[in-house]
GROMACS .gro file of C-alpha atoms in nm:
model
  374
    1MET     CA    1  -6.666   6.051  -0.595
    2TYR     CA    2  -6.909   5.764  -0.527
    3SER     CA    3  -7.244   5.756  -0.706
    4HIS     CA    4  -7.529   5.613  -0.500
    5VAL     CA    5  -7.726   5.362  -0.704
    6GLY     CA    6  -7.951   5.180  -0.463
    7GLU     CA    7  -8.035   5.104  -0.101
    8SER     CA    8  -8.268   4.853   0.064
    9LEU     CA    9  -8.285   4.683   0.405
   10GLY     CA   10  -7.962   4.848   0.516
   11ILE     CA   11  -7.782   4.748   0.197
   12SER     CA   12  -7.638   5.009  -0.037
   13ALA     CA   13  -7.456   4.987  -0.368
   14LEU     CA   14  -7.222   5.249  -0.505
   15VAL     CA   15  -7.036   5.270  -0.836
   16GLU     CA   16  -6.706   5.443  -0.897
   17GLY     CA   17  -6.480   5.407  -1.197
   18GLY     CA   18  -6.692   5.121  -1.328
   19ASP     CA   19  -6.641   4.904  -1.020
   20LEU     CA   20  -6.890   4.832  -0.742
   21TYR     CA   21  -6.881   4.919  -0.372
   22LEU     CA   22  -7.129   4.718  -0.167
   23ARG     CA   23  -7.215   4.808   0.191
   24VAL     CA   24  -7.410   4.588   0.435
   25GLY     CA   25  -7.430   4.749   0.776
   26ASP     CA   26  -7.075   4.839   0.878
   27THR     CA   27  -6.919   4.610   0.618
   28GLN     CA   28  -6.812   4.752   0.284
   29VAL     CA   29  -6.644   4.554   0.007
   30GLU     CA   30  -6.495   4.667  -0.321
   31ILE     CA   31  -6.585   4.441  -0.614
   32ALA     CA   32  -6.406   4.463  -0.947
   33ALA     CA   33  -6.647   4.470  -1.241
   34ILE     CA   34  -6.461   4.199  -1.431
   35TRP     CA   35  -6.476   3.965  -1.127
   36LEU     CA   36  -6.845   4.034  -1.087
   37ARG     CA   37  -6.914   3.959  -1.452
   38ASP     CA   38  -6.700   3.643  -1.439
   39SER     CA   39  -6.904   3.529  -1.137
   40CYS     CA   40  -7.247   3.598  -1.287
   41PRO     CA   41  -7.490   3.313  -1.203
   42CYS     CA   42  -7.748   3.390  -1.476
   43PRO     CA   43  -7.866   3.115  -1.718
   44GLU     CA   44  -7.678   3.282  -2.003
   45SER     CA   45  -7.354   3.245  -1.809
   46ARG     CA   46  -7.397   2.912  -1.628
   47ALA     CA   47  -7.524   2.567  -1.720
   48VAL     CA   48  -7.761   2.389  -1.482
   49ASN     CA   49  -7.458   2.218  -1.325
   50GLY     CA   50  -7.302   2.557  -1.243
   51GLN     CA   51  -7.023   2.541  -1.502
   52LYS     CA   52  -6.946   2.849  -1.708
   53LEU     CA   53  -7.079   2.881  -2.061
   54PHE     CA   54  -6.822   3.143  -2.163
   55ASN     CA   55  -6.446   3.193  -2.179
   56ILE     CA   56  -6.252   3.494  -2.059
   57VAL     CA   57  -6.200   3.607  -2.420
   58ASP     CA   58  -6.580   3.624  -2.461
   59LEU     CA   59  -6.597   3.908  -2.207
   60PRO     CA   60  -6.520   4.266  -2.308
   61ALA     CA   61  -6.175   4.364  -2.189
   62ASP     CA   62  -6.318   4.695  -2.066
   63THR     CA   63  -6.609   4.541  -1.871
   64ARG     CA   64  -6.752   4.784  -1.617
   65VAL     CA   65  -7.061   4.821  -1.401
   66GLU     CA   66  -7.298   5.064  -1.571
   67ARG     CA   67  -7.566   5.065  -1.301
   68ALA     CA   68  -7.682   4.859  -1.006
   69ARG     CA   69  -7.997   4.834  -0.796
   70VAL     CA   70  -8.057   4.675  -0.458
   71VAL     CA   71  -8.380   4.474  -0.441
   72GLY     CA   72  -8.435   4.309  -0.103
   73ARG     CA   73  -8.130   4.089  -0.040
   74SER     CA   74  -8.035   4.084  -0.409
   75LEU     CA   75  -7.830   4.309  -0.631
   76GLU     CA   76  -7.931   4.371  -0.994
   77VAL     CA   77  -7.637   4.476  -1.210
   78GLU     CA   78  -7.612   4.599  -1.568
   79PHE     CA   79  -7.270   4.576  -1.729
   80ALA     CA   80  -7.119   4.782  -2.009
   81PRO     CA   81  -7.030   4.785  -2.289
   82ASP     CA   82  -7.228   4.469  -2.375
   83GLY     CA   83  -7.539   4.546  -2.167
   84HIS     CA   84  -7.533   4.209  -1.989
   85ARG     CA   85  -7.755   4.188  -1.682
   86GLY     CA   86  -7.714   3.968  -1.374
   87VAL     CA   87  -7.871   3.921  -1.031
   88PHE     CA   88  -7.644   3.846  -0.734
   89ASP     CA   89  -7.705   3.734  -0.376
   90VAL     CA   90  -7.570   4.005  -0.144
   91GLU     CA   91  -7.463   3.766   0.133
   92ALA     CA   92  -7.270   3.556  -0.119
   93LEU     CA   93  -7.084   3.864  -0.245
   94ILE     CA   94  -6.991   3.966   0.109
   95ALA     CA   95  -6.879   3.612   0.196
   96ALA     CA   96  -6.665   3.591  -0.119
   97ASP     CA   97  -6.464   3.890   0.005
   98ALA     CA   98  -6.358   3.712   0.328
   99PRO     CA   99  -5.988   3.620   0.340
  100PRO     CA  100  -5.963   3.259   0.217
  101ARG     CA  101  -5.732   3.147   0.499
  102LEU     CA  102  -5.879   2.800   0.524
  103ALA     CA  103  -6.000   2.762   0.167
  104ASP     CA  104  -5.708   2.525   0.114
  105THR     CA  105  -5.747   2.240   0.363
  106ARG     CA  106  -5.394   2.122   0.280
  107ASN     CA  107  -5.208   2.404   0.456
  108GLU     CA  108  -5.094   2.420   0.819
  109ASP     CA  109  -5.368   2.663   0.928
  110ALA     CA  110  -5.634   2.402   0.852
  111LYS     CA  111  -5.470   2.140   1.074
  112ARG     CA  112  -5.455   2.048   1.441
  113LEU     CA  113  -5.080   2.013   1.481
  114TRP     CA  114  -4.920   1.787   1.741
  115ARG     CA  115  -4.554   1.834   1.811
  116PHE     CA  116  -4.530   1.556   2.069
  117ALA     CA  117  -4.693   1.215   2.069
  118GLU     CA  118  -4.875   1.283   2.395
  119GLU     CA  119  -5.073   1.557   2.220
  120ALA     CA  120  -5.218   1.297   1.982
  121SER     CA  121  -5.281   1.039   2.256
  122PRO     CA  122  -5.472   0.837   2.340
  123THR     CA  123  -5.515   0.707   1.988
  124VAL     CA  124  -5.877   0.677   1.880
  125TRP     CA  125  -5.976   0.352   1.712
  126ASN     CA  126  -6.280   0.359   1.485
  127ASP     CA  127  -6.488   0.042   1.461
  128TRP     CA  128  -6.515  -0.078   1.102
  129SER     CA  129  -6.887  -0.156   1.116
  130GLU     CA  130  -6.963   0.189   1.260
  131TYR     CA  131  -6.731   0.354   1.010
  132LEU     CA  132  -6.926   0.202   0.721
  133VAL     CA  133  -7.244   0.367   0.850
  134ASP     CA  134  -7.086   0.705   0.915
  135PRO     CA  135  -6.719   0.758   0.822
  136ALA     CA  136  -6.720   1.134   0.889
  137ALA     CA  137  -6.536   1.124   1.226
  138ALA     CA  138  -6.252   0.911   1.091
  139LEU     CA  139  -6.220   1.111   0.768
  140ARG     CA  140  -6.224   1.438   0.963
  141ALA     CA  141  -5.942   1.301   1.180
  142VAL     CA  142  -5.731   1.243   0.867
  143ILE     CA  143  -5.774   1.610   0.772
  144ASP     CA  144  -5.732   1.754   1.123
  145ASP     CA  145  -5.479   1.520   1.286
  146GLY     CA  146  -5.328   1.362   0.977
  147PHE     CA  147  -5.440   1.004   1.042
  148ALA     CA  148  -5.722   0.769   1.141
  149LEU     CA  149  -5.719   0.414   1.274
  150LEU     CA  150  -5.980   0.150   1.193
  151ARG     CA  151  -6.029  -0.170   1.392
  152GLY     CA  152  -6.214  -0.485   1.293
  153VAL     CA  153  -6.152  -0.459   0.919
  154PRO     CA  154  -6.184  -0.804   0.755
  155THR     CA  155  -5.843  -0.962   0.701
  156ASP     CA  156  -5.913  -1.073   0.344
  157SER     CA  157  -5.639  -1.003   0.092
  158GLY     CA  158  -5.719  -0.687  -0.103
  159GLN     CA  159  -5.943  -0.544   0.170
  160VAL     CA  160  -5.724  -0.232   0.187
  161VAL     CA  161  -5.864  -0.133  -0.153
  162VAL     CA  162  -6.217  -0.174  -0.018
  163VAL     CA  163  -6.127   0.069   0.263
  164ALA     CA  164  -5.983   0.322   0.018
  165GLU     CA  165  -6.290   0.301  -0.205
  166THR     CA  166  -6.520   0.392   0.085
  167PHE     CA  167  -6.397   0.750   0.045
  168GLY     CA  168  -6.208   0.788  -0.282
  169PHE     CA  169  -6.002   0.632  -0.557
  170VAL     CA  170  -5.695   0.413  -0.550
  171ARG     CA  171  -5.370   0.544  -0.698
  172LYS     CA  172  -5.189   0.270  -0.891
  173THR     CA  173  -4.809   0.291  -0.887
  174ASN     CA  174  -4.518   0.078  -1.001
  175TYR     CA  175  -4.581  -0.124  -0.683
  176GLY     CA  176  -4.924  -0.212  -0.823
  177ILE     CA  177  -5.269  -0.134  -0.687
  178ILE     CA  178  -5.175  -0.319  -0.368
  179PHE     CA  179  -4.829  -0.366  -0.222
  180ASP     CA  180  -4.742  -0.630   0.036
  181VAL     CA  181  -4.529  -0.522   0.331
  182ARG     CA  182  -4.353  -0.834   0.447
  183VAL     CA  183  -4.006  -0.980   0.439
  184GLU     CA  184  -3.894  -1.063   0.082
  185GLU     CA  185  -3.587  -1.250  -0.031
  186ASN     CA  186  -3.475  -0.982  -0.279
  187PRO     CA  187  -3.645  -0.661  -0.165
  188VAL     CA  188  -3.659  -0.357  -0.397
  189ASN     CA  189  -3.733  -0.144  -0.093
  190LEU     CA  190  -3.620  -0.161   0.270
  191ALA     CA  191  -3.987  -0.165   0.369
  192PHE     CA  192  -3.988  -0.527   0.251
  193THR     CA  193  -3.735  -0.634   0.514
  194GLY     CA  194  -3.749  -0.672   0.891
  195LEU     CA  195  -3.518  -0.374   0.944
  196ALA     CA  196  -3.620  -0.064   1.136
  197ILE     CA  197  -3.740   0.219   0.911
  198SER     CA  198  -3.682   0.576   1.026
  199PRO     CA  199  -3.955   0.842   0.986
  200HIS     CA  200  -4.012   0.927   0.621
  201THR     CA  201  -4.272   1.018   0.363
  202ASP     CA  202  -4.347   0.773   0.085
  203ASN     CA  203  -4.283   0.821  -0.286
  204PRO     CA  204  -4.120   1.167  -0.268
  205TYR     CA  205  -3.977   1.083  -0.611
  206ARG     CA  206  -4.324   1.112  -0.770
  207ASP     CA  207  -4.485   1.423  -0.906
  208PRO     CA  208  -4.757   1.442  -0.794
  209VAL     CA  209  -4.686   1.245  -0.479
  210PRO     CA  210  -4.964   1.016  -0.347
  211THR     CA  211  -5.127   1.225  -0.076
  212LEU     CA  212  -5.278   0.937   0.123
  213GLN     CA  213  -5.143   0.600   0.226
  214LEU     CA  214  -5.332   0.308   0.378
  215LEU     CA  215  -5.177   0.013   0.563
  216HIS     CA  216  -5.395  -0.284   0.658
  217CYS     CA  217  -5.268  -0.561   0.886
  218ILE     CA  218  -5.353  -0.909   0.757
  219HIS     CA  219  -5.143  -1.101   1.008
  220ASN     CA  220  -4.897  -1.013   1.283
  221ALA     CA  221  -4.730  -1.267   1.506
  222ALA     CA  222  -4.385  -1.110   1.494
  223THR     CA  223  -4.193  -0.960   1.782
  224GLY     CA  224  -4.145  -0.588   1.722
  225GLY     CA  225  -4.259  -0.405   1.412
  226GLU     CA  226  -4.435  -0.125   1.595
  227SER     CA  227  -4.568   0.152   1.369
  228GLY     CA  228  -4.487   0.517   1.431
  229LEU     CA  229  -4.612   0.855   1.309
  230VAL     CA  230  -4.452   1.202   1.330
  231ASP     CA  231  -4.626   1.531   1.250
  232GLY     CA  232  -4.400   1.685   0.988
  233PHE     CA  233  -4.599   2.010   0.979
  234ALA     CA  234  -4.549   2.059   1.353
  235ALA     CA  235  -4.176   1.992   1.322
  236ALA     CA  236  -4.147   2.236   1.030
  237LYS     CA  237  -4.336   2.500   1.226
  238MET     CA  238  -4.099   2.456   1.520
  239LEU     CA  239  -3.802   2.484   1.285
  240ARG     CA  240  -3.941   2.813   1.152
  241GLU     CA  241  -3.977   2.945   1.508
  242LYS     CA  242  -3.638   2.828   1.637
  243ASN     CA  243  -3.420   2.854   1.326
  244ALA     CA  244  -3.572   3.078   1.060
  245ARG     CA  245  -3.261   3.059   0.844
  246ALA     CA  246  -3.275   2.678   0.832
  247PHE     CA  247  -3.646   2.694   0.747
  248ASP     CA  248  -3.578   2.936   0.461
  249ILE     CA  249  -3.305   2.709   0.322
  250LEU     CA  250  -3.524   2.397   0.326
  251THR     CA  251  -3.820   2.578   0.168
  252SER     CA  252  -3.611   2.732  -0.111
  253THR     CA  253  -3.354   2.463  -0.193
  254ALA     CA  254  -3.484   2.202  -0.436
  255VAL     CA  255  -3.346   1.852  -0.384
  256THR     CA  256  -3.390   1.547  -0.603
  257PHE     CA  257  -3.557   1.229  -0.484
  258ARG     CA  258  -3.501   0.924  -0.702
  259PHE     CA  259  -3.612   0.563  -0.726
  260ASP     CA  260  -3.469   0.310  -0.969
  261SER     CA  261  -3.563  -0.052  -1.024
  262ALA     CA  262  -3.577  -0.293  -1.314
  263ASP     CA  263  -3.909  -0.149  -1.429
  264ALA     CA  264  -3.924   0.205  -1.287
  265HIS     CA  265  -3.705   0.516  -1.298
  266LEU     CA  266  -3.870   0.796  -1.104
  267SER     CA  267  -3.750   1.134  -0.984
  268ALA     CA  268  -3.884   1.466  -0.859
  269THR     CA  269  -3.692   1.782  -0.769
  270VAL     CA  270  -3.863   1.987  -0.499
  271PRO     CA  271  -3.787   2.145  -0.160
  272MET     CA  272  -3.824   1.926   0.151
  273ILE     CA  273  -4.074   2.172   0.293
  274GLY     CA  274  -4.331   2.297   0.042
  275LEU     CA  275  -4.517   2.624   0.098
  276ASP     CA  276  -4.827   2.780  -0.053
  277GLN     CA  277  -4.829   3.131  -0.198
  278ALA     CA  278  -4.897   3.280   0.146
  279GLY     CA  279  -4.589   3.108   0.291
  280ARG     CA  280  -4.786   2.846   0.487
  281ILE     CA  281  -4.654   2.491   0.517
  282ARG     CA  282  -4.839   2.266   0.271
  283GLU     CA  283  -4.619   1.963   0.203
  284ILE     CA  284  -4.332   1.766   0.350
  285ARG     CA  285  -4.108   1.539   0.144
  286PHE     CA  286  -3.851   1.367   0.361
  287ASN     CA  287  -3.685   1.037   0.280
  288ASN     CA  288  -3.315   0.983   0.341
  289ARG     CA  289  -3.321   0.658   0.142
  290SER     CA  290  -3.427   0.819  -0.185
  291MET     CA  291  -3.282   1.170  -0.159
  292VAL     CA  292  -2.987   1.233  -0.387
  293ALA     CA  293  -2.709   1.422  -0.208
  294PRO     CA  294  -2.735   1.774  -0.354
  295ARG     CA  295  -2.420   1.897  -0.529
  296LEU     CA  296  -2.375   2.246  -0.387
  297LYS     CA  297  -2.088   2.490  -0.348
  298SER     CA  298  -1.899   2.439  -0.023
  299GLY     CA  299  -2.048   2.726   0.177
  300THR     CA  300  -2.399   2.658   0.051
  301ALA     CA  301  -2.357   2.285   0.118
  302ARG     CA  302  -2.257   2.348   0.480
  303GLU     CA  303  -2.561   2.568   0.533
  304PHE     CA  304  -2.794   2.320   0.364
  305TYR     CA  305  -2.668   2.022   0.562
  306SER     CA  306  -2.688   2.217   0.887
  307ALA     CA  307  -3.052   2.302   0.809
  308TYR     CA  308  -3.120   1.942   0.702
  309ARG     CA  309  -2.974   1.813   1.029
  310SER     CA  310  -3.176   2.060   1.237
  311PHE     CA  311  -3.500   1.948   1.072
  312ALA     CA  312  -3.409   1.580   1.104
  313GLU     CA  313  -3.337   1.620   1.474
  314LEU     CA  314  -3.687   1.757   1.525
  315LEU     CA  315  -3.842   1.477   1.321
  316TYR     CA  316  -3.638   1.203   1.492
  317HIS     CA  317  -3.698   1.330   1.845
  318PRO     CA  318  -3.823   1.025   2.038
  319GLU     CA  319  -4.107   1.218   2.201
  320ALA     CA  320  -4.232   1.337   1.860
  321GLN     CA  321  -4.316   0.984   1.743
  322LEU     CA  322  -4.657   0.834   1.817
  323ASN     CA  323  -4.613   0.455   1.839
  324PHE     CA  324  -4.875   0.181   1.822
  325GLN     CA  325  -4.909  -0.180   1.717
  326LEU     CA  326  -5.108  -0.280   1.411
  327ASP     CA  327  -5.269  -0.617   1.475
  328ALA     CA  328  -5.477  -0.831   1.240
  329GLY     CA  329  -5.782  -0.630   1.123
  330ASP     CA  330  -5.631  -0.290   1.198
  331CYS     CA  331  -5.602  -0.031   0.919
  332LEU     CA  332  -5.414   0.299   0.923
  333ILE     CA  333  -5.508   0.587   0.692
  334PHE     CA  334  -5.270   0.883   0.693
  335ASP     CA  335  -5.175   1.201   0.508
  336ASN     CA  336  -4.850   1.122   0.328
  337THR     CA  337  -4.780   1.491   0.258
  338ARG     CA  338  -4.789   1.581   0.628
  339LEU     CA  339  -4.706   1.283   0.849
  340LEU     CA  340  -4.388   1.080   0.841
  341HIS     CA  341  -4.428   0.713   0.921
  342ALA     CA  342  -4.179   0.472   1.072
  343ARG     CA  343  -4.142   0.115   1.192
  344SER     CA  344  -3.931  -0.057   1.454
  345ALA     CA  345  -3.736  -0.368   1.358
  346PHE     CA  346  -3.905  -0.705   1.386
  347ALA     CA  347  -3.803  -1.070   1.379
  348ALA     CA  348  -3.899  -1.261   1.068
  349THR     CA  349  -4.014  -1.556   1.278
  350GLY     CA  350  -4.387  -1.557   1.347
  351GLY     CA  351  -4.468  -1.354   1.038
  352ARG     CA  352  -4.594  -1.001   0.979
  353HIS     CA  353  -4.800  -0.916   0.674
  354LEU     CA  354  -4.946  -0.575   0.592
  355GLN     CA  355  -5.105  -0.469   0.265
  356GLY     CA  356  -5.090  -0.111   0.150
  357THR     CA  357  -5.233   0.112  -0.117
  358TYR     CA  358  -5.225   0.479  -0.209
  359ALA     CA  359  -5.513   0.721  -0.255
  360ASP     CA  360  -5.558   1.098  -0.263
  361LEU     CA  361  -5.697   1.367  -0.039
  362ASP     CA  362  -5.933   1.517  -0.297
  363GLY     CA  363  -6.154   1.208  -0.295
  364LEU     CA  364  -6.153   1.190   0.084
  365LEU     CA  365  -6.241   1.559   0.112
  366SER     CA  366  -6.526   1.518  -0.134
  367THR     CA  367  -6.675   1.228   0.063
  368LEU     CA  368  -6.627   1.409   0.394
  369HIS     CA  369  -6.798   1.720   0.258
  370ALA     CA  370  -7.097   1.512   0.145
  371PHE     CA  371  -7.137   1.355   0.491
  372GLU     CA  372  -7.089   1.680   0.682
  373GLU     CA  373  -7.341   1.860   0.462
  374ASN     CA  374  -7.612   1.601   0.537
   0.00000   0.00000   0.00000
C-alpha cells in the first residue's frame, strides 16, 4: 500500500517499505532509500568539489525514507533512523534511472562500427593549425570511428608527444616515452624492420594495455610501407552474428600474451575479445607475434583454434582494411583497444621514419567533454 506524501506541478512522491516512488507525468521510478541517501547533495554530505564527506559505514544499515515532500521541482526527504535531511532535483532523479547503455563510451554501442574500409572512406584529414584551435572533431572521431588523422604537424623529433599532450597524458613503457619506427640492425620487435606487419593490437601483454597509440611521420621516402586499420569491434560483432559458438569461445578462453627482452618481461592473460558486464564488446587483444599457444586438451584445442581462425579470417579480409600513406607531417591517433593496425612491407632505401607514443582514452575523453560542453 503506497502512502501519498506530496504532489506539486504534476510531480508526486510516494513511500512504501521505506523506499521512494517518484512519479513525473507518466513516468514512475522506484528509488531505494540507501541509494538516495548515498546520493544526497547537501553540504553535510558533499564538499564544494562534489566529493563525498562520508563512507558507506557511516550510514545506518537500515536507512529508510521517513517522509518526503515535493516543493516545485525539488524533493525534500527526511531519512530514518538518523533524521538526515536532503533536497534533490526531481529531473536529476528521473534521469539517473535511465538505462546507462552509453554511460561507458568504451563499449560497442557507443561506437560507429565499420566492417569494410569503404564505410570509413574517404578518410578525413584534420589540419594541425585548425586542430589546435578546436580539436573536438578529431577527438570525437577517435571515440566514434576509432581513429583520427592530422596533417601538417611539424616534423620535429618528439612532436608526437606534443600531439598527445594536447588532449591527455603520455604513457611511458619499456620502449620509452617515444619509440622510433624505422629499420634497426638488431630489432627487438618486427615493427623495427621493413617487413609487412599483419593487423594487430599493440602491447596486449600489458595490464592495463595502452588504450591509445599515436604514430607521427617524420620522413618517408620509401617505396611501400602503407598503413592499415581494421575495426576489430565490427569483426567481433560479425563473428557473434555468424558463429556464436566461436564468439563464446574467444570471449571466455583466456590466452597469454608475452613479451621478453633484455630489460622487460611482460605478460597478461585475458580473452582475445573482452566484454563488459552486459555482454557488449569492449576490448580486442589480437597479436599473433606475442600470443603464447594455449595448452588445451585436444577437443578444446580444436574448438579454440577453429574459433581463432574464424576471427582472424574476418580481421584479415582485404576489404576490411582501410589503407593510407603517412607522409611527413602526418599523425595518426587511434584506439588500440578497438582497431588493429597493419603495415605493408617497404624497401629500406629512401628511408622511412615514424615516431610513436602511447596515451589513454580517459584523458582524451576528458578534453573532449570540456570542448563539447563549451
